[in-house]
Coordinates of C-alpha atoms in Angstrom, one line a residue:
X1 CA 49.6 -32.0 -37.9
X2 CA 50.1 -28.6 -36.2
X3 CA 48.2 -26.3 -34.2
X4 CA 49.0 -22.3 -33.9
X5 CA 48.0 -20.4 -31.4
X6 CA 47.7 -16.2 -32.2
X7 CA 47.6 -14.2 -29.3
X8 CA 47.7 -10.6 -28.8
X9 CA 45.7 -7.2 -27.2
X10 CA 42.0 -6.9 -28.7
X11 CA 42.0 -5.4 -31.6
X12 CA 46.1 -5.6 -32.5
X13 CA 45.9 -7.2 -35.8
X14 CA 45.5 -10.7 -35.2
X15 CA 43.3 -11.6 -37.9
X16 CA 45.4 -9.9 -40.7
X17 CA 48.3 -11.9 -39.4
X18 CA 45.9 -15.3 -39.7
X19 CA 45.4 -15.0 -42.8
X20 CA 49.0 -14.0 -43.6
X21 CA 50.1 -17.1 -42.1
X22 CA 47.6 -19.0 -43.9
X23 CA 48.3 -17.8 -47.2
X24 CA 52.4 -18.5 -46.9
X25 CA 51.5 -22.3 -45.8
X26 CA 48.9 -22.3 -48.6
X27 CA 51.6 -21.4 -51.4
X28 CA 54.1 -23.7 -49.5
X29 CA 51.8 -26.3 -49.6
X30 CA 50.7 -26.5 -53.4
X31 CA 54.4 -25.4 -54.4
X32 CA 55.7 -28.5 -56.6
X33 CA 58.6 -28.9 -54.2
X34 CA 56.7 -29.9 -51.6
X35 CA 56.7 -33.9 -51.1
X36 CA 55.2 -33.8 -47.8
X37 CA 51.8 -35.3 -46.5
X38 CA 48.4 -33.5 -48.0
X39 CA 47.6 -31.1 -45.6
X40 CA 45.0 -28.1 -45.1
X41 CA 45.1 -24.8 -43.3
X42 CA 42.2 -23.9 -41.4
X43 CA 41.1 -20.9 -39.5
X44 CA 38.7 -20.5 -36.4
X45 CA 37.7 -17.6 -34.6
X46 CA 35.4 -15.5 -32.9
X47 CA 34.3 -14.5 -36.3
X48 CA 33.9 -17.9 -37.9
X49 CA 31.9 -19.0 -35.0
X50 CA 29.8 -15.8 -34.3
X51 CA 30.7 -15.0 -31.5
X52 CA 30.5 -11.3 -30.9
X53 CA 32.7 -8.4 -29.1
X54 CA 30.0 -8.1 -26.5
X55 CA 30.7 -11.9 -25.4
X56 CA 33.8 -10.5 -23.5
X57 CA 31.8 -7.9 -21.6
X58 CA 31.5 -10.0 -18.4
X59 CA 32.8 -13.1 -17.3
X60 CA 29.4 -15.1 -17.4
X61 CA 28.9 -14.7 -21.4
X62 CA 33.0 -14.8 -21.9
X63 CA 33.5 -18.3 -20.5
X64 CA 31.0 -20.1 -22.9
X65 CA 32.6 -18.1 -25.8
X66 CA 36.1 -19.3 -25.1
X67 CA 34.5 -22.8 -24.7
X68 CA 33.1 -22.7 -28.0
X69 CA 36.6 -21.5 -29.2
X70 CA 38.2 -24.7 -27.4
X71 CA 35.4 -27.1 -28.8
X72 CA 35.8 -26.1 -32.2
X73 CA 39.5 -26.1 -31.8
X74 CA 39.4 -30.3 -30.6
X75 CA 36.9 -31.0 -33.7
X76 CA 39.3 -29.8 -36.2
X77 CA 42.3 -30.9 -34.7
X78 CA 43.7 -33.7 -36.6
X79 CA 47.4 -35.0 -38.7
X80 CA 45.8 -33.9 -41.9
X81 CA 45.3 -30.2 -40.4
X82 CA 47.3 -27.1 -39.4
X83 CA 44.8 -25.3 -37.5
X84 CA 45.2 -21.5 -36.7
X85 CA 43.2 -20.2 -33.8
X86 CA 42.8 -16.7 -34.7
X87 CA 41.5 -15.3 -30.9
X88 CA 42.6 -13.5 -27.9
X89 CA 43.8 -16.4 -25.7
X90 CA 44.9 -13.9 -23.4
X91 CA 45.0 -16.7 -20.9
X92 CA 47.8 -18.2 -20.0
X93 CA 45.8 -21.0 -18.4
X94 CA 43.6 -21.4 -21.7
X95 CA 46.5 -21.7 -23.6
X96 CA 48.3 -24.0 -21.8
X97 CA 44.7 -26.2 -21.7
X98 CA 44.9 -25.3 -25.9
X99 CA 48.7 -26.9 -25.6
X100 CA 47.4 -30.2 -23.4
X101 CA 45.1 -31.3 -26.4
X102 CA 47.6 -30.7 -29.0
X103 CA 49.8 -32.8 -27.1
X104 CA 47.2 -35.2 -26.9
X105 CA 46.7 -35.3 -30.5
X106 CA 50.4 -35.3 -30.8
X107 CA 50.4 -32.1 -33.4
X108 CA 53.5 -29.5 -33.5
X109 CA 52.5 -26.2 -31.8
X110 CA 53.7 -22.3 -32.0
X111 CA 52.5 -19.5 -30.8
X112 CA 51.8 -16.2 -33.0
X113 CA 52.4 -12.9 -30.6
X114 CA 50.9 -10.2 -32.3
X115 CA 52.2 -6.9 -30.6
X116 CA 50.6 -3.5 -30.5
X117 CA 50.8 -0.8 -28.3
X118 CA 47.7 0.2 -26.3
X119 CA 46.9 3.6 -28.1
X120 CA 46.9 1.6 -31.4
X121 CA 44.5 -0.9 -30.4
X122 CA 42.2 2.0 -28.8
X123 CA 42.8 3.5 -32.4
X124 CA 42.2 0.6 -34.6
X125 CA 39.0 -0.4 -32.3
X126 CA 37.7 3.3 -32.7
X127 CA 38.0 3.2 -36.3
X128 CA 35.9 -0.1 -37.2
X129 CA 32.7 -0.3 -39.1
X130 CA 31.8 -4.1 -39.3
X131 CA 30.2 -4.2 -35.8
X132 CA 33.8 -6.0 -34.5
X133 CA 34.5 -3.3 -32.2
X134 CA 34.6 -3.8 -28.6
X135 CA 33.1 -1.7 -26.6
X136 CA 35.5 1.1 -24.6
X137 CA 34.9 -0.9 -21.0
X138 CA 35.5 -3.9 -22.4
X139 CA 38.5 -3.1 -24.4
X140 CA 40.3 -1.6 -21.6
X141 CA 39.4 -4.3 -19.2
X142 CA 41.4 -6.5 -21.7
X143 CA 43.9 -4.5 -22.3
X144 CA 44.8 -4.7 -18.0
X145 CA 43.4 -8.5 -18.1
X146 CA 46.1 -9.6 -21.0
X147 CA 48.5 -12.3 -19.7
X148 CA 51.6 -12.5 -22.0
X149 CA 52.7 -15.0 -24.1
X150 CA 56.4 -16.1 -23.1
X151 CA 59.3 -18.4 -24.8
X152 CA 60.1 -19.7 -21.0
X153 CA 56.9 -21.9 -21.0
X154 CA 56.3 -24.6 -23.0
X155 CA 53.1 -24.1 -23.2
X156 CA 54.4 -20.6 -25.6
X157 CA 57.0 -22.2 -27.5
X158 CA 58.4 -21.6 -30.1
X159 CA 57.4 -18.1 -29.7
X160 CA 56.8 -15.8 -32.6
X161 CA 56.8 -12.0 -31.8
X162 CA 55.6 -10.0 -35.1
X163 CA 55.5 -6.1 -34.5
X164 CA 52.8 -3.8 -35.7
X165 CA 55.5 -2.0 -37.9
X166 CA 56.4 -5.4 -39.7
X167 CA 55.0 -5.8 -43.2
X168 CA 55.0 -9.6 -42.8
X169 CA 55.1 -12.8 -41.0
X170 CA 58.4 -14.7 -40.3
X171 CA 57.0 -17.5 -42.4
X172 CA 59.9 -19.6 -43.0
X173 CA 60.3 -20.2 -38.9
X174 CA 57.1 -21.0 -38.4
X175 CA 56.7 -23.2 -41.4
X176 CA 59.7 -24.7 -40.1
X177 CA 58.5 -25.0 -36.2
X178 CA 55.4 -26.6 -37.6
X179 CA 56.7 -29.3 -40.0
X180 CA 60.2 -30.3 -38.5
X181 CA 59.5 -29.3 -34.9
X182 CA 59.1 -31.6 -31.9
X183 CA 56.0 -33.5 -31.3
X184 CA 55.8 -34.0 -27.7
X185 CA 54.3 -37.4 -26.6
X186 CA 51.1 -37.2 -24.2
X187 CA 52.0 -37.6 -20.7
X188 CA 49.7 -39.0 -18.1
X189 CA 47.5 -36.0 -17.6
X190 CA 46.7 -35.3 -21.1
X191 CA 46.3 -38.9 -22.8
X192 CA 44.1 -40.5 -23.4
X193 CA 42.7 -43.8 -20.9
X194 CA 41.3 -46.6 -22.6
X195 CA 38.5 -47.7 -20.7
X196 CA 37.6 -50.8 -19.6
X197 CA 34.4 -52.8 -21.3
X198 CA 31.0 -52.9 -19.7
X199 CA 30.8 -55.8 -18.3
X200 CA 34.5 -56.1 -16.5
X201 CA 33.2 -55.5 -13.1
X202 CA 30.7 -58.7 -13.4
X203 CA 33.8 -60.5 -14.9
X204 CA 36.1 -59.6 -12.0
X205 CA 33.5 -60.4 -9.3
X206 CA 32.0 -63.6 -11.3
X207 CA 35.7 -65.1 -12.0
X208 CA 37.2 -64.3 -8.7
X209 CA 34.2 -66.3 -6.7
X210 CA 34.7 -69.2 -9.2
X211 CA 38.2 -69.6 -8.6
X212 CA 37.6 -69.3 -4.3
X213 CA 34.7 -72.2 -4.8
X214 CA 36.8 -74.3 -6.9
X215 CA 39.8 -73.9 -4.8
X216 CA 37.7 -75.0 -1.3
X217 CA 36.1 -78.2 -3.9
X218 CA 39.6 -79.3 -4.9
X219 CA 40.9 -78.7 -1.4
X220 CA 37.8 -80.8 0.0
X221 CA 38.3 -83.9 -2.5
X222 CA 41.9 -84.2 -2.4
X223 CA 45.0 -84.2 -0.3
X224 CA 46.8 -80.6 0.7
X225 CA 49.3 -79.0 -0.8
X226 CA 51.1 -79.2 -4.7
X227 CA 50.2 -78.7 -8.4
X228 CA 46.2 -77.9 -8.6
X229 CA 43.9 -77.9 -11.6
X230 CA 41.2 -76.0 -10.9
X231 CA 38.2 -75.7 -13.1
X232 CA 37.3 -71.9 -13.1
X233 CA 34.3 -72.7 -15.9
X234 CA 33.4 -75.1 -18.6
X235 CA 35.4 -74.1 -21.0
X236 CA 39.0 -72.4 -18.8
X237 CA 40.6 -74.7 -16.2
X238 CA 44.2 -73.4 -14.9
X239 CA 46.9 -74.7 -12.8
X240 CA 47.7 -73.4 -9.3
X241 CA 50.0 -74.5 -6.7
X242 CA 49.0 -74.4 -3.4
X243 CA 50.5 -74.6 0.2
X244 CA 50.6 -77.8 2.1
X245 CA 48.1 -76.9 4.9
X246 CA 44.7 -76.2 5.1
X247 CA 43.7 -72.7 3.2
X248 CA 40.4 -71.4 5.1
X249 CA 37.3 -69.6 3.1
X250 CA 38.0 -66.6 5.3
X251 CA 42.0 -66.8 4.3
X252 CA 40.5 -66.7 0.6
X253 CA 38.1 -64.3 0.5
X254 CA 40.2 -61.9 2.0
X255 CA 42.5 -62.0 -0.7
X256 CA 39.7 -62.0 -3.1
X257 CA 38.5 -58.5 -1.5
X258 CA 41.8 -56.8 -1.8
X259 CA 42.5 -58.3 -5.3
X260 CA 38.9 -56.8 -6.7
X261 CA 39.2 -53.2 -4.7
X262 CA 42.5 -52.6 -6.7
X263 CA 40.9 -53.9 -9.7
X264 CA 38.1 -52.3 -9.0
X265 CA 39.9 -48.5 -9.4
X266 CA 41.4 -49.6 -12.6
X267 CA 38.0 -50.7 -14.3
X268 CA 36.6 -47.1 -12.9
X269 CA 39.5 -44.8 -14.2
X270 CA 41.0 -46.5 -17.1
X271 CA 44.3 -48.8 -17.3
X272 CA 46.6 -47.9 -14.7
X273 CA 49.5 -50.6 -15.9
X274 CA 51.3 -50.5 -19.0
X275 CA 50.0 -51.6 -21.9
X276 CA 46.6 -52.8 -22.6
X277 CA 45.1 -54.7 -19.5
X278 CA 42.5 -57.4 -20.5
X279 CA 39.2 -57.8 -18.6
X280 CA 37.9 -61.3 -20.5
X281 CA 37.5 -64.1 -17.7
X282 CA 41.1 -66.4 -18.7
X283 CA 43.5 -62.8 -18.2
X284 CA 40.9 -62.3 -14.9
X285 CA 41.6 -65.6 -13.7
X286 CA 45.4 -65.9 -14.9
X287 CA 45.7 -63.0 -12.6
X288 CA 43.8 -63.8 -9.9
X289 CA 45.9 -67.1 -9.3
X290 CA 49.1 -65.1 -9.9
X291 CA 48.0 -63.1 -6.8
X292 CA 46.9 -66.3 -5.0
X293 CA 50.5 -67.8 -5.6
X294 CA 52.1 -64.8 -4.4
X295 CA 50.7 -64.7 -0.9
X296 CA 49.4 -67.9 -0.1
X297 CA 52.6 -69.2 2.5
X298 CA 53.0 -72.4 3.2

């Protein structure tokens, strides 16, 4: 359904902005004037997944712990969900890899910037007695480190700035950004590729030799040139026309070799035509003898 993204300095307030967020969409959602879809709010963070201060102290032990983040991010992504991800994501590069899979699960997305000035976070961090401070290094390292969110990337946007002054969220923009906003359609580097089955490369190779053999047999037996049945296997037999001369093995199997090297990448990476490409034997063979017709000259 949605995904929001809360960014912000360590220690700025993120998590009581979560779940002020969460709660507004909460009431919204079990208010008797809602008619919309059945949906839930979830949260993730650091917190929910145990994954302590000290995991930002170095970038060995912080990239696992933002991987972890991302993982359990995809896992509860989904059009029954609007999924907070209460974390730094101080990244600009995580978060636009954050925005990629929403797009590919075609959810609405905002991002929550939660703003606080430096001596505030030092202050807040100081004051903690839950064992969720960060350590003095560390916090200033990602104080210098953090990469702002901004409304001129899509990636950010919509953009929601809350101040450490404000008492609240702006809850009816983001409850509007979330279930009237744009859903952006996957585009080619973020959707997904169906892949091709398990046996398509034996089909390609296995179909394309049939169709060369039967084409020299009918060749052999009968006069050049014209309308063609050819009998592929037992149970598929398909009309070709060829060229009134004689077509040589070495003509054919050249054309069988480019024909299965394009074919070939496409089994290997996933469809690269639109729509849904068939790998049975007939759409094989249907093809093949397109191909055939195409450059065989006269």
């Amino acid at each position: 359904m949605a995904l929001i993204t809360i960014s912000g300095y360590p220690s700025s307030g993120k998590s009581r902005r979560a779940s002020q967020i969460k709660a507004h969409l909460e009431t919204r959602l079990a208010d008797q004037s809602y008619d919309g879809p059945k949906l839930k709010v979830s949260v993730i963070s650091d917190d929910t997944l145990d994954v302590g201060r000290d995991a930002y102290g170095d970038s060995k032990s912080e990239k696992p712990a933002r991987g972890a983040l991302f993982t359990a991010m995809q896992r509860q992504m989904g059009q029954d969900t609007i999924l907070i991800v209460d974390g730094l994501n101080y990244i600009k590069g995580f978060r636009y890899q954050m925005y990629c899979a929403a797009r590919e699960h075609k959810l609405r997305v905002c991002t929550v910037y939660v703003v606080a000035t430096h001596d505030l976070c030092r202050e807040w961090n100081s004051t903690r007695t839950d064992d969720r401070a960060y350590k003095t290094e560390t916090l200033e390292n990602l104080l210098v480190r953090f990469e702002e969110p901004s409304s001129m990337v899509r990636w950010d946007s919509p953009l929601f700035i809350i101040l450490w002054e404000e008492e609240d969220v702006p809850a009816d923009e983001i409850w509007k950004a979330i279930t009237a906003g744009n859903v952006k359609a996957p585009h080619a580097g973020t959707q997904v590729v169906e892949k091709a089955p398990m046996d398509a490369l034996h089909t390609l190779e296995h179909t394309t030799t049939s169709i060369v053999s039967s084409i020299m047999t009918s060749q052999a037996s009968s006069s050049l040139g014209g309308p063609t049945i050819l009998a592929i296997s037992a149970t598929l037999k398909l009309n070709i026309t060829l060229p009134a001369r004689n077509i040589t093995l070495s003509e054919l199997q050249r054309y069988k070799r480019q024909f299965v090297t394009v074919h070939k990448k496409a089994i290997t990476l996933g469809s690269t035509e639109k729509g849904t490409v068939d790998w049975d034997e007939e759409n094989v063979a249907k093809k093949f003898v397109d191909y055939l017709e195409e450059r065989m000259k006269p």
